[in-house]
Coordinates of C-alpha atoms and ligand atoms in Angstrom, one line a residue:
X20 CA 0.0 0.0 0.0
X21 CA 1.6 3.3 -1.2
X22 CA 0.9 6.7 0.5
X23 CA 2.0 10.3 -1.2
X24 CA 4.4 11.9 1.6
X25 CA 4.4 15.7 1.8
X26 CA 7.6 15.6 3.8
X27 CA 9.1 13.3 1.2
X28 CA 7.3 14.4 -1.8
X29 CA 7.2 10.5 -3.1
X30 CA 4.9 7.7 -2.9
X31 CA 5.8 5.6 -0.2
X32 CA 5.5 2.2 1.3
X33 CA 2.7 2.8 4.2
X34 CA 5.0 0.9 7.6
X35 CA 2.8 1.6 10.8
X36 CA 4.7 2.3 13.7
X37 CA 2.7 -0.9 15.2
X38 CA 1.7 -3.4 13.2
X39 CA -1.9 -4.0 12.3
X40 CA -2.2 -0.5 14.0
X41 CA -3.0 3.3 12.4
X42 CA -3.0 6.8 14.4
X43 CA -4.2 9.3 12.5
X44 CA -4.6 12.8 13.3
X45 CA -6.7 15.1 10.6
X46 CA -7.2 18.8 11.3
X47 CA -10.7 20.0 11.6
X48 CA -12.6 23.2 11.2
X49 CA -12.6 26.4 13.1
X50 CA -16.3 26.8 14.2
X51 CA -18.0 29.1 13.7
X52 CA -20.2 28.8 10.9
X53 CA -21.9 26.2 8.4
X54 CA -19.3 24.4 7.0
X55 CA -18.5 24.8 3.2
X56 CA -18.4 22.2 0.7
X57 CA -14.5 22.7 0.5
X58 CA -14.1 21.9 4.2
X59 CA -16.3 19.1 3.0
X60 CA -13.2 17.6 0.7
X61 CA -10.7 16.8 3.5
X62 CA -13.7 15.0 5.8
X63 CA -14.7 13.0 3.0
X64 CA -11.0 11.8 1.3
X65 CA -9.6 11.1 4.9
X66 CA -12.3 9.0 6.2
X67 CA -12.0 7.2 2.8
X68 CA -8.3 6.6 3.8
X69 CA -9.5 5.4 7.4
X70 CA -12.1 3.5 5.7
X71 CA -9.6 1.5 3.7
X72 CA -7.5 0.8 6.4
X73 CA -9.7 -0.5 8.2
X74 CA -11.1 -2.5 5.0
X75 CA -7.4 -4.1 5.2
X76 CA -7.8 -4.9 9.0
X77 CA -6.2 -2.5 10.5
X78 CA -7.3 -0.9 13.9
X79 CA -7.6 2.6 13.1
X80 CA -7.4 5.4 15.9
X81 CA -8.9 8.5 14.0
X82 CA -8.6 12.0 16.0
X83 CA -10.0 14.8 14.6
X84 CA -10.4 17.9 16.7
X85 CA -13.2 21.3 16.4
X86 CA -11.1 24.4 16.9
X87 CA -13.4 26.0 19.2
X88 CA -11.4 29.2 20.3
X89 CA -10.4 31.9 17.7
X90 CA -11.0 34.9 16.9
X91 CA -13.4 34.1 13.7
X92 CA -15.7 32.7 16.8
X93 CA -15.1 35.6 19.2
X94 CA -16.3 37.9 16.0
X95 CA -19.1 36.1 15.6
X96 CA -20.3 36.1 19.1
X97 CA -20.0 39.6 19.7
X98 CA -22.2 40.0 16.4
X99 CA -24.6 38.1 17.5
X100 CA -24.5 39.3 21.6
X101 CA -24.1 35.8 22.8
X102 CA -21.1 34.0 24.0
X103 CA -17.8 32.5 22.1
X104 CA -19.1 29.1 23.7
X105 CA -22.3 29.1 22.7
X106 CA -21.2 30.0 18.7
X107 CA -18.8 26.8 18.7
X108 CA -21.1 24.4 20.1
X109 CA -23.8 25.7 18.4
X110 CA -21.9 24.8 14.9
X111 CA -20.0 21.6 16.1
X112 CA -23.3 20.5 16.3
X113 CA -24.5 21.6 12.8
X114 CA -21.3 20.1 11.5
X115 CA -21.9 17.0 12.9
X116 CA -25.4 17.0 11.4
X117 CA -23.7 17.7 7.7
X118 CA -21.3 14.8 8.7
X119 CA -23.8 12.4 9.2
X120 CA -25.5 13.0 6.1
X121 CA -22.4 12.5 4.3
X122 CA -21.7 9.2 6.2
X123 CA -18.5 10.5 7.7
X124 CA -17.8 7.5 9.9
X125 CA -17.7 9.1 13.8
X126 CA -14.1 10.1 15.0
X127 CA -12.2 7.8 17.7
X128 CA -11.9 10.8 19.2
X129 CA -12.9 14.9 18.5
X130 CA -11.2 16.6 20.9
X131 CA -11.9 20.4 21.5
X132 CA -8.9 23.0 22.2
X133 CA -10.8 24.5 25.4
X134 CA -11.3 21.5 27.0
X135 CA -7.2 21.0 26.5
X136 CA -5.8 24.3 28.0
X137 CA -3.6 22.4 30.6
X138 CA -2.3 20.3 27.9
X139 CA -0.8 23.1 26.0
X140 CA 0.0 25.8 29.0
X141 CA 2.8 23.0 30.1
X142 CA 4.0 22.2 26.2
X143 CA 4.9 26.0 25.9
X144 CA 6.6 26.1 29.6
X145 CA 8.5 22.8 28.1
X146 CA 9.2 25.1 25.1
X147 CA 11.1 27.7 27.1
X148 CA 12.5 25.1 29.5
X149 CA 14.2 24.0 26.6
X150 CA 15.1 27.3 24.8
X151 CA 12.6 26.8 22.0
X152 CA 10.3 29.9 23.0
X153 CA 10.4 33.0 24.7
X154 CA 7.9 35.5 26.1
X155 CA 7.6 39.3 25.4
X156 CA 5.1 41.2 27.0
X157 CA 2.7 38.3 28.1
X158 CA 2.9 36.7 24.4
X159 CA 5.3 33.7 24.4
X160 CA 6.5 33.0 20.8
X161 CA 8.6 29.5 19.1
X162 CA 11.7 30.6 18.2
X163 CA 12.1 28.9 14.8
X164 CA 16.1 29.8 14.6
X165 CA 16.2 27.2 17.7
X166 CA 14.5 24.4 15.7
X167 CA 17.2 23.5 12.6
X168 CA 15.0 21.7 11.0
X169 CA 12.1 24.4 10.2
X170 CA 10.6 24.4 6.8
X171 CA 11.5 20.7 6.3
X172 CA 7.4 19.9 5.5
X173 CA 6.7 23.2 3.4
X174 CA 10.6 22.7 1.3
X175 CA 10.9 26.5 2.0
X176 CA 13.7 28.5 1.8
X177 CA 13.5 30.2 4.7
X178 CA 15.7 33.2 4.5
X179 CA 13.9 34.3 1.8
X180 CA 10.6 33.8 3.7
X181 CA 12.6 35.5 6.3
X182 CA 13.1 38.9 4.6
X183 CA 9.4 38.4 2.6
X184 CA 8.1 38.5 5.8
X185 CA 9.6 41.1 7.3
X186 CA 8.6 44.1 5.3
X187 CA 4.9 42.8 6.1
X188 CA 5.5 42.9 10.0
X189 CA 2.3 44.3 11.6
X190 CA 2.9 46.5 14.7
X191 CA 2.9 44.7 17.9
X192 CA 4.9 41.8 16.6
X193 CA 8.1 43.8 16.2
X194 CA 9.0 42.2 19.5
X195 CA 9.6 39.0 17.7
X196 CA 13.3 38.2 17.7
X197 CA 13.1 37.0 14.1
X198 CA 10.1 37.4 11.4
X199 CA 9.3 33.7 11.6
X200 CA 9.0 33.3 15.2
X201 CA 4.9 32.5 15.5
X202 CA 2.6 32.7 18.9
X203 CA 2.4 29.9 21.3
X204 CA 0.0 32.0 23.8
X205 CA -1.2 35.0 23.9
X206 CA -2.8 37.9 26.3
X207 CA -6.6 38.5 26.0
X208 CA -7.9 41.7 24.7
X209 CA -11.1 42.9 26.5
X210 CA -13.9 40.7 26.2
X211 CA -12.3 37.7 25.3
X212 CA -12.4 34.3 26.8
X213 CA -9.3 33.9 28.3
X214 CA -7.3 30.9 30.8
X215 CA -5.1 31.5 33.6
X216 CA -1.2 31.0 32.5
X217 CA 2.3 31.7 34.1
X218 CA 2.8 34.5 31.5
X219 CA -1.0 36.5 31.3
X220 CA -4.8 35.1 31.2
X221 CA -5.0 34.8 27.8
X222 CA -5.3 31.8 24.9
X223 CA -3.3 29.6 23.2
X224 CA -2.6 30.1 19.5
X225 CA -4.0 27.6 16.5
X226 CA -1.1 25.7 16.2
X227 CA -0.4 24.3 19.7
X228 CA -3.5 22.7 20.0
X229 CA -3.1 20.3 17.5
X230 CA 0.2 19.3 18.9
X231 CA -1.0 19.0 21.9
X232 CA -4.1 17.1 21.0
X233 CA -2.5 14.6 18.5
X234 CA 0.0 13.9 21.7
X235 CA -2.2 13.4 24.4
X236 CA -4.7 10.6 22.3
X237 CA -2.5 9.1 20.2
X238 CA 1.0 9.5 21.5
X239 CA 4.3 11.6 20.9
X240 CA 4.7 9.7 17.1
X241 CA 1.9 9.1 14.9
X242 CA 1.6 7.2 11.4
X243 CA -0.4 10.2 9.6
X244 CA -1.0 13.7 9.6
X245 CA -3.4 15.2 7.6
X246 CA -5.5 18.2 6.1
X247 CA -6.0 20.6 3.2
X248 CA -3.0 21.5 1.1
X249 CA -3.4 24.6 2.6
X250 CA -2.6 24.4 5.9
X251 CA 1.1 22.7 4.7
X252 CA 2.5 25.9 5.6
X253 CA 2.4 27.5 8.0
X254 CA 0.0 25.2 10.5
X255 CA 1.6 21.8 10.1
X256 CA 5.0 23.3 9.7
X257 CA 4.7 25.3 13.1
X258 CA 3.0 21.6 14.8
X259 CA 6.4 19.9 13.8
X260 CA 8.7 22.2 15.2
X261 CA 6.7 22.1 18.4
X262 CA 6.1 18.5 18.8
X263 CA 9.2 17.5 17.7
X264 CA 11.1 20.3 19.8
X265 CA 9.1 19.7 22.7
X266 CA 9.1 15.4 22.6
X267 CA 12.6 15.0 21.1
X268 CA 11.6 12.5 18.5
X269 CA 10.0 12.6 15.1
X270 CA 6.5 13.6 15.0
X271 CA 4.4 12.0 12.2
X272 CA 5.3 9.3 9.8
X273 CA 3.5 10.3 6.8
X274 CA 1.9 13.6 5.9
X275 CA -1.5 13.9 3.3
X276 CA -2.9 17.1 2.0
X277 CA -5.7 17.3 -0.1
X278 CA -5.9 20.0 -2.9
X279 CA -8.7 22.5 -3.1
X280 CA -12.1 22.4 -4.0
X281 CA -12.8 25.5 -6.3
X282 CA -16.2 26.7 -7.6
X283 CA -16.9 27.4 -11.3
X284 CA -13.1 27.3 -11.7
X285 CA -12.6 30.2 -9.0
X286 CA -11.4 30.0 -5.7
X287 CA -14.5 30.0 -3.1
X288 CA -14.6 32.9 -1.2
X289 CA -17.4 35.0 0.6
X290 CA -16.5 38.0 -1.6
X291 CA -16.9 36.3 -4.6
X292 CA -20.3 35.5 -3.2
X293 CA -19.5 31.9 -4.8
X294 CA -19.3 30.1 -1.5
X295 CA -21.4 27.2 -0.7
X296 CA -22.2 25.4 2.6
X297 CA -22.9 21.8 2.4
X298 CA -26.4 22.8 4.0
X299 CA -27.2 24.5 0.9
X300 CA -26.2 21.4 -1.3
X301 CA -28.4 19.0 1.4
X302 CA -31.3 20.6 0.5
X303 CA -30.8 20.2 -3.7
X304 CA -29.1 16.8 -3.1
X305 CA -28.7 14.0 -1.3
X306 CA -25.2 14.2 0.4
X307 CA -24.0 10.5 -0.6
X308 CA -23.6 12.7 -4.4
X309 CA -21.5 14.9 -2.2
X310 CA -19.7 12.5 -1.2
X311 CA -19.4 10.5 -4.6
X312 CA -18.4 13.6 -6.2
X313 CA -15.8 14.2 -4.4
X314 CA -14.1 10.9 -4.7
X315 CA -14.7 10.8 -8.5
X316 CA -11.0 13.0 -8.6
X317 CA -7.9 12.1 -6.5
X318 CA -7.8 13.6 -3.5
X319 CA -4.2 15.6 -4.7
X320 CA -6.1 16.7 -8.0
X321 CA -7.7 20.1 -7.9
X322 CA -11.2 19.5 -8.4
X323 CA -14.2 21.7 -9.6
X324 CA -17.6 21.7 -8.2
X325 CA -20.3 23.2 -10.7
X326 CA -23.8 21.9 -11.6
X327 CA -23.2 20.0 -14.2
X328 CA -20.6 17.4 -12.6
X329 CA -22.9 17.4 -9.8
X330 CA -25.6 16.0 -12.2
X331 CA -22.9 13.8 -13.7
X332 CA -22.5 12.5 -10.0
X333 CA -26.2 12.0 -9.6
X334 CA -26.4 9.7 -12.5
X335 CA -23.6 8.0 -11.8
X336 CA -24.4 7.1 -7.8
X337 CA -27.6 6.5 -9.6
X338 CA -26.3 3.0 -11.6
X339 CA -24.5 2.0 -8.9
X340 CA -27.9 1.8 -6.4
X341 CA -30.1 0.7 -9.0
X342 CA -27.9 -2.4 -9.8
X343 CA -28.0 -2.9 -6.2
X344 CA -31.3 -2.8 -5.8
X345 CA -31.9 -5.0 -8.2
X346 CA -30.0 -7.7 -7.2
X347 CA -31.8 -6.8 -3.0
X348 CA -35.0 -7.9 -5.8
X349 CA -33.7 -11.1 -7.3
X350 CA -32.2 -12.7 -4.3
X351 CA -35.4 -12.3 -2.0
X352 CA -37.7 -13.0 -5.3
X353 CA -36.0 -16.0 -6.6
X354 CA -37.1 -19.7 -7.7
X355 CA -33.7 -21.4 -6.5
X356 CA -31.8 -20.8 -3.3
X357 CA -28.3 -22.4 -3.9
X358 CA -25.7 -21.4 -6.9
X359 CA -24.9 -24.1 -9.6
X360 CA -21.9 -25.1 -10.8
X361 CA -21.5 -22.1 -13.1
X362 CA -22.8 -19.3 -10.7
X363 CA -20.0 -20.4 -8.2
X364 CA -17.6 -20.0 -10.6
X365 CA -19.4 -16.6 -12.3
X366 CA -19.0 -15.6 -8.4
X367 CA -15.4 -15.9 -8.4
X368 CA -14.9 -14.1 -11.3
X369 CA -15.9 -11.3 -9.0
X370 CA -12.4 -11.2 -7.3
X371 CA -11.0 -9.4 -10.6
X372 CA -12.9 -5.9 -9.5
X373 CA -12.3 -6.5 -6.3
X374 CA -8.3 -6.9 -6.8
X375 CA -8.8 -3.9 -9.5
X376 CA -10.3 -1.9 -6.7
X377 CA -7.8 -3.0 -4.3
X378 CA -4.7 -2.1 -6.8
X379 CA -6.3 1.4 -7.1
X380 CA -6.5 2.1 -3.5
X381 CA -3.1 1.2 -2.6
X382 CA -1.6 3.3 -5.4
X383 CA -1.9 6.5 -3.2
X384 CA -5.7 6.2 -2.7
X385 CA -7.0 6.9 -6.2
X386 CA -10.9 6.7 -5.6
X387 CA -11.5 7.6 -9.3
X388 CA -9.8 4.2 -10.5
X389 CA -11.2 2.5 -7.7
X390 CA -15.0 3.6 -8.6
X391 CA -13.9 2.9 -12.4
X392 CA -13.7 -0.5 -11.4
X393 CA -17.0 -0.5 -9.2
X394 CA -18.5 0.6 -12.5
X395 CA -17.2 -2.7 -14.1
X396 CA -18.6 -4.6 -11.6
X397 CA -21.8 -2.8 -11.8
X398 CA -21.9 -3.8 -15.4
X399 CA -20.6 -7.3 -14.8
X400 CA -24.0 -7.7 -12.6
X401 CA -26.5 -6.2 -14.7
X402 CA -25.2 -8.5 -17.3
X403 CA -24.6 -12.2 -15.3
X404 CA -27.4 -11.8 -12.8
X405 CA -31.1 -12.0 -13.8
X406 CA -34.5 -13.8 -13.0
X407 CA -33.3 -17.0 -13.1
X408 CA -30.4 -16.4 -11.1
X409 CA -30.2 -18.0 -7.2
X410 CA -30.6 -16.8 -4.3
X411 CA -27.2 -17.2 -3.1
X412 CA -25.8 -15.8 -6.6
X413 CA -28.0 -12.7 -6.4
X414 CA -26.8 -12.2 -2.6
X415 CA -23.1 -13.0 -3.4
X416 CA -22.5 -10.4 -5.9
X417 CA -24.9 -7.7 -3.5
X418 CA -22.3 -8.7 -0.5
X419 CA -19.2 -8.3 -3.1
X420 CA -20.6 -4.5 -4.5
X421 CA -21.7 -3.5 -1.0
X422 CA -18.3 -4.1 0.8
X423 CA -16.6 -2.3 -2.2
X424 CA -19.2 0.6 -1.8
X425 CA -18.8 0.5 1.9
X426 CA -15.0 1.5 1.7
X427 CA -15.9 5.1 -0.4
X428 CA -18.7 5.2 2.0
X429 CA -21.2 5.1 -0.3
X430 CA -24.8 3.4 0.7
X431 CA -26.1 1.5 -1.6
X432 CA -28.5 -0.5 0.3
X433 CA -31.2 1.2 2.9
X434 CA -31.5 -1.0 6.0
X435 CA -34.9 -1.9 6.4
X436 CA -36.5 -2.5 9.5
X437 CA -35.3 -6.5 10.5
X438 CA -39.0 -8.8 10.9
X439 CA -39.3 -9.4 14.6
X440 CA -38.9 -13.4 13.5
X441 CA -35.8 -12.6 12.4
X442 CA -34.7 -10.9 15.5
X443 CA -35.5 -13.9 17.0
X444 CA -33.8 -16.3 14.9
X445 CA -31.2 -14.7 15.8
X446 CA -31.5 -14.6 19.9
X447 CA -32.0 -18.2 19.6
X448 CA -28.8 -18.8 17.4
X449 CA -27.0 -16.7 20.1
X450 CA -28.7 -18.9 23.3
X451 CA -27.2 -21.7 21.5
X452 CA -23.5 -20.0 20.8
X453 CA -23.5 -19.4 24.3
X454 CA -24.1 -23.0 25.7
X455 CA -21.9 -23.8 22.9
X456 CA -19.1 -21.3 25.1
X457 CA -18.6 -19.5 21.3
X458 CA -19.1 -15.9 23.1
X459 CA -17.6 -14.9 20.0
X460 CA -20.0 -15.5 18.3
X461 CA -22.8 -14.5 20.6
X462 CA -20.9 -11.0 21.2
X463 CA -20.7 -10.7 17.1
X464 CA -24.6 -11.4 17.0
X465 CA -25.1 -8.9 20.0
X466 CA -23.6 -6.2 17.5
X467 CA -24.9 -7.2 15.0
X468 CA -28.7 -6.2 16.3
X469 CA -27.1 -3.4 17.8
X470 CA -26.4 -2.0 14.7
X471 CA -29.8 -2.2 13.6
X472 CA -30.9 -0.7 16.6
X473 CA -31.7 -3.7 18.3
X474 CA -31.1 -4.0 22.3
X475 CA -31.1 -6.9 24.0
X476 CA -31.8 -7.6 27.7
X477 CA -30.7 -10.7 29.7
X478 CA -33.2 -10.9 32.2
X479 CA -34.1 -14.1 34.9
X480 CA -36.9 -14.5 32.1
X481 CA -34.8 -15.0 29.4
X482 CA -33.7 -12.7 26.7
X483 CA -35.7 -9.7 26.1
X484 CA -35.3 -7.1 23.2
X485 CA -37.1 -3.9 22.2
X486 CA -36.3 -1.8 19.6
X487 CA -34.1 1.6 20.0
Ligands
AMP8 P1 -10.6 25.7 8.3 O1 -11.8 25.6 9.1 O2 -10.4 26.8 7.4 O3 -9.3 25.5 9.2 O4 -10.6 24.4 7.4 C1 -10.8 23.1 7.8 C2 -10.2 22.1 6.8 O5 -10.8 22.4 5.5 C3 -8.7 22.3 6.5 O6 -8.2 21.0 6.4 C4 -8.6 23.1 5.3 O7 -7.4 22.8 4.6 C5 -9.8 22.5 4.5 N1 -10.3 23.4 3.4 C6 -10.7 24.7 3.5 N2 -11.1 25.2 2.3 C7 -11.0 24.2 1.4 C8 -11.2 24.1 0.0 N3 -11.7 25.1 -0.7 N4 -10.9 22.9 -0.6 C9 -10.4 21.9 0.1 N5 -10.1 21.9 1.4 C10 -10.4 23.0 2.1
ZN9 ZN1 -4.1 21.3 13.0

């Protein structure tokens, strides 16, 4: 399985750092609005990637935080006359409503930055135990002279960043020992939420959360890093040197940025008036073509959103759900339960997609190849499965599409409700794998209904279940 490495910028073999293990850490959005469909890009293609690993049997631990203190929020909340608090969970939740809807798998963990102040108060005192910050005035700033490796990420040549940046200086920063020097804390202006430190009540700034968050739930190394292309410099430039100053050892393993999502082939921005929340798309479309469209291009590929590849999207997620569908219809509707000779073998044949889907995935995660060759199998159904097919065929081909779909994260299949005879065909099969001592299997069939929002309740009586 091959990964594109920022830091590298090759293709590389993914290694964890424990086998059959993946930490992943993927920046999220500042709150404090509706997210847009571009924020939409990196939530989609990274839950993909977590989605295949897991595909592969890896045990994924995906962290993903909200940023739920900056100014964008504070602006917003004094607009409105209501507190910083109540803007960022107000929109955490919306976001996790969009989420949903685009079937982003839930987060091992989404960690906010004010619920981790403590965290990062005593990784900036590491930072100037160590000589790698300073503090002026009740700001403490990284001193990026200190840490030799800065701009290793970004490939930047930092002395002419260095006199770039210093002509565009603004006031108040002039107490920066050097132009690249960024804040690790600082003091509160009036009316601003603020936390108690050694050097002023104030707050931290954007970039030490993440380092501090991606340390305390998945460790001082990680396997990936990840986010839009834009925040390669200065944000995950600015989380190396303090992680890696502050732990003494390399931070992550691989880094992944996606490139933008542009409008109408301009850049989405409010002035523009071209920008689009994924609200607004929710109510024209069902978010699963969101989501399809989006993994149509490779994640490192610009990619264009307009109407008409929206459409194109549409019709495409279209085939895909009608051939499943269709083959839901044959395998409850037809005359022959078991597969002959030839459907066993016709079943087989699927493994060719499947290792054409595979092949595209491990090259760097290139969805558009790997839904190419969901289309094939699409056709390869339509064409080999029909009313006299069996029951088993119909339902072997269903099982090979849906797992395939399952890894982009596309539904193709709507749960229906489960018969209450089936419910309790399956209590009884458990009864019996627990006399049997196969809690394995009686834990797997416990899931199982719990997934379809069935609960179960040992009682003196027996089993008892009600739905959620
Ligand atoms: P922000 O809330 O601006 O920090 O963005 C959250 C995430 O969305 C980051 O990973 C950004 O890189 C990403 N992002 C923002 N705008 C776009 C865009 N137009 N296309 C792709 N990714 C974007
Ligand atoms: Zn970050």
């Amino acid at each position: 399985m091959k990964l594109f490495n920022t830091m590298t910028r090759k293709k590389e073999e993914f290694v964890p750092l424990e086998e059959g293990k993946v930490r992943m850490y993927v920046c999220g959005p500042t709150v404090y609005n509706l997210i847009h469909i571009g924020n939409a890009r990196p939530m989609i293609v990274f839950d993909t990637v977590r989605r295949y690993f897991e595909y592969k049997g890896y045990d994924v631990n995906f962290v993903s935080n909200f940023t739920d203190v900056d100014d964008k929020i504070i602006k917003k909340a004094i607009e409105e006359g209501v507190s910083a608090d109540e803007i960022s969970k107000r929109y955490i939740a919306e976001c996790k409503k969009d989420m949903e809807g685009m079937n982003i798998e839930p987060a091992t963990k989404n960690p906010l930055a004010t619920e981790e102040i403590c965290g990062m108060v005593e990784m900036i005192q590491q930072l100037i135990d160590k000589g790698y910050a300073y503090e002026k005035n009740g700001t403490v700033y990284f001193r990026t002279r200190q840490f030799k490796e800065y701009g290793k990420l970004s490939h930047k040549n930092l002395d002419d960043l260095r006199s770039g940046n210093r002509t565009l200086l603004v006031s108040g920063e002039d107490e920066k020992e050097d132009p690249l020097d960024f804040v690790l804390w600082k003091p509160k202006k009036e009316g601003e939420p603020a936390w108690e430190s050694p050097w002023s009540d104030g707050r931290p700034g954007w970039h030490i959360e993440c380092s501090v968050m991606s340390k305390k739930y998945l460790g001082e190394q990680i396997d990936i890093h990840a986010g839009g292309e834009d925040l390669v410099f200065p944000h995950h430039e600015n989380e190396i040197a303090q992680s890696e100053a502050a732990n003494g050892k390399p931070f992550a393993k691989y880094w992944m940025h996606n490139a933008f999502l542009n409008i109408d082939n301009h850049k989405m921005s409010k002035s523009l008036g071209n920008f689009r929340t994924v609200r607004e798309i929710s109510e024209q479309y069902d978010l699963q073509v969101l989501r399809f469209f989006m993994l149509s291009a490779h994640y490192r590929s610009p990619l264009n959103f307009s109407a008409d590849l929206m459409e194109a999207s549409r019709n495409g997620l279209e085939r895909i759900v009608n051939a499943a569908e269709n083959l839901k219809y044959l395998s409850g509707n037809a005359k022959t339960a078991d597969m002959s000779r030839e459907e066993t073998e016709a079943l087989a044949k699927t493994e060719e997609y499947v290792k054409a889907f595979e092949a595209a995935m491990d090259d760097d995660f290139n969805t558009a190849d790997a839904i190419a060759s969901v289309f094939d199998l699409v056709k390869y159904c339509n064409t080999t499965a029909g009313e006299d097919s069996s029951a088993a065929y119909a339902k072997g081909l269903l099982e090979v599409l849906e797992r395939l779909c399952n890894v982009l994260g596309l539904i193709v299949v709507k749960e229906t409700e489960m018969l209450d005879e089936d419910i309790e065909a399956l209590i009884e099969e458990r009864q019996a794998a627990r006399k049997a001592k196969n809690f394995a299997r009686a834990d797997e069939i416990r899931d199982e209904l719990a997934a379809r929002g069935i609960i179960l309740e040992d009682t003196r009586e027996g089993v008892k279940w009600k739905r959620a």
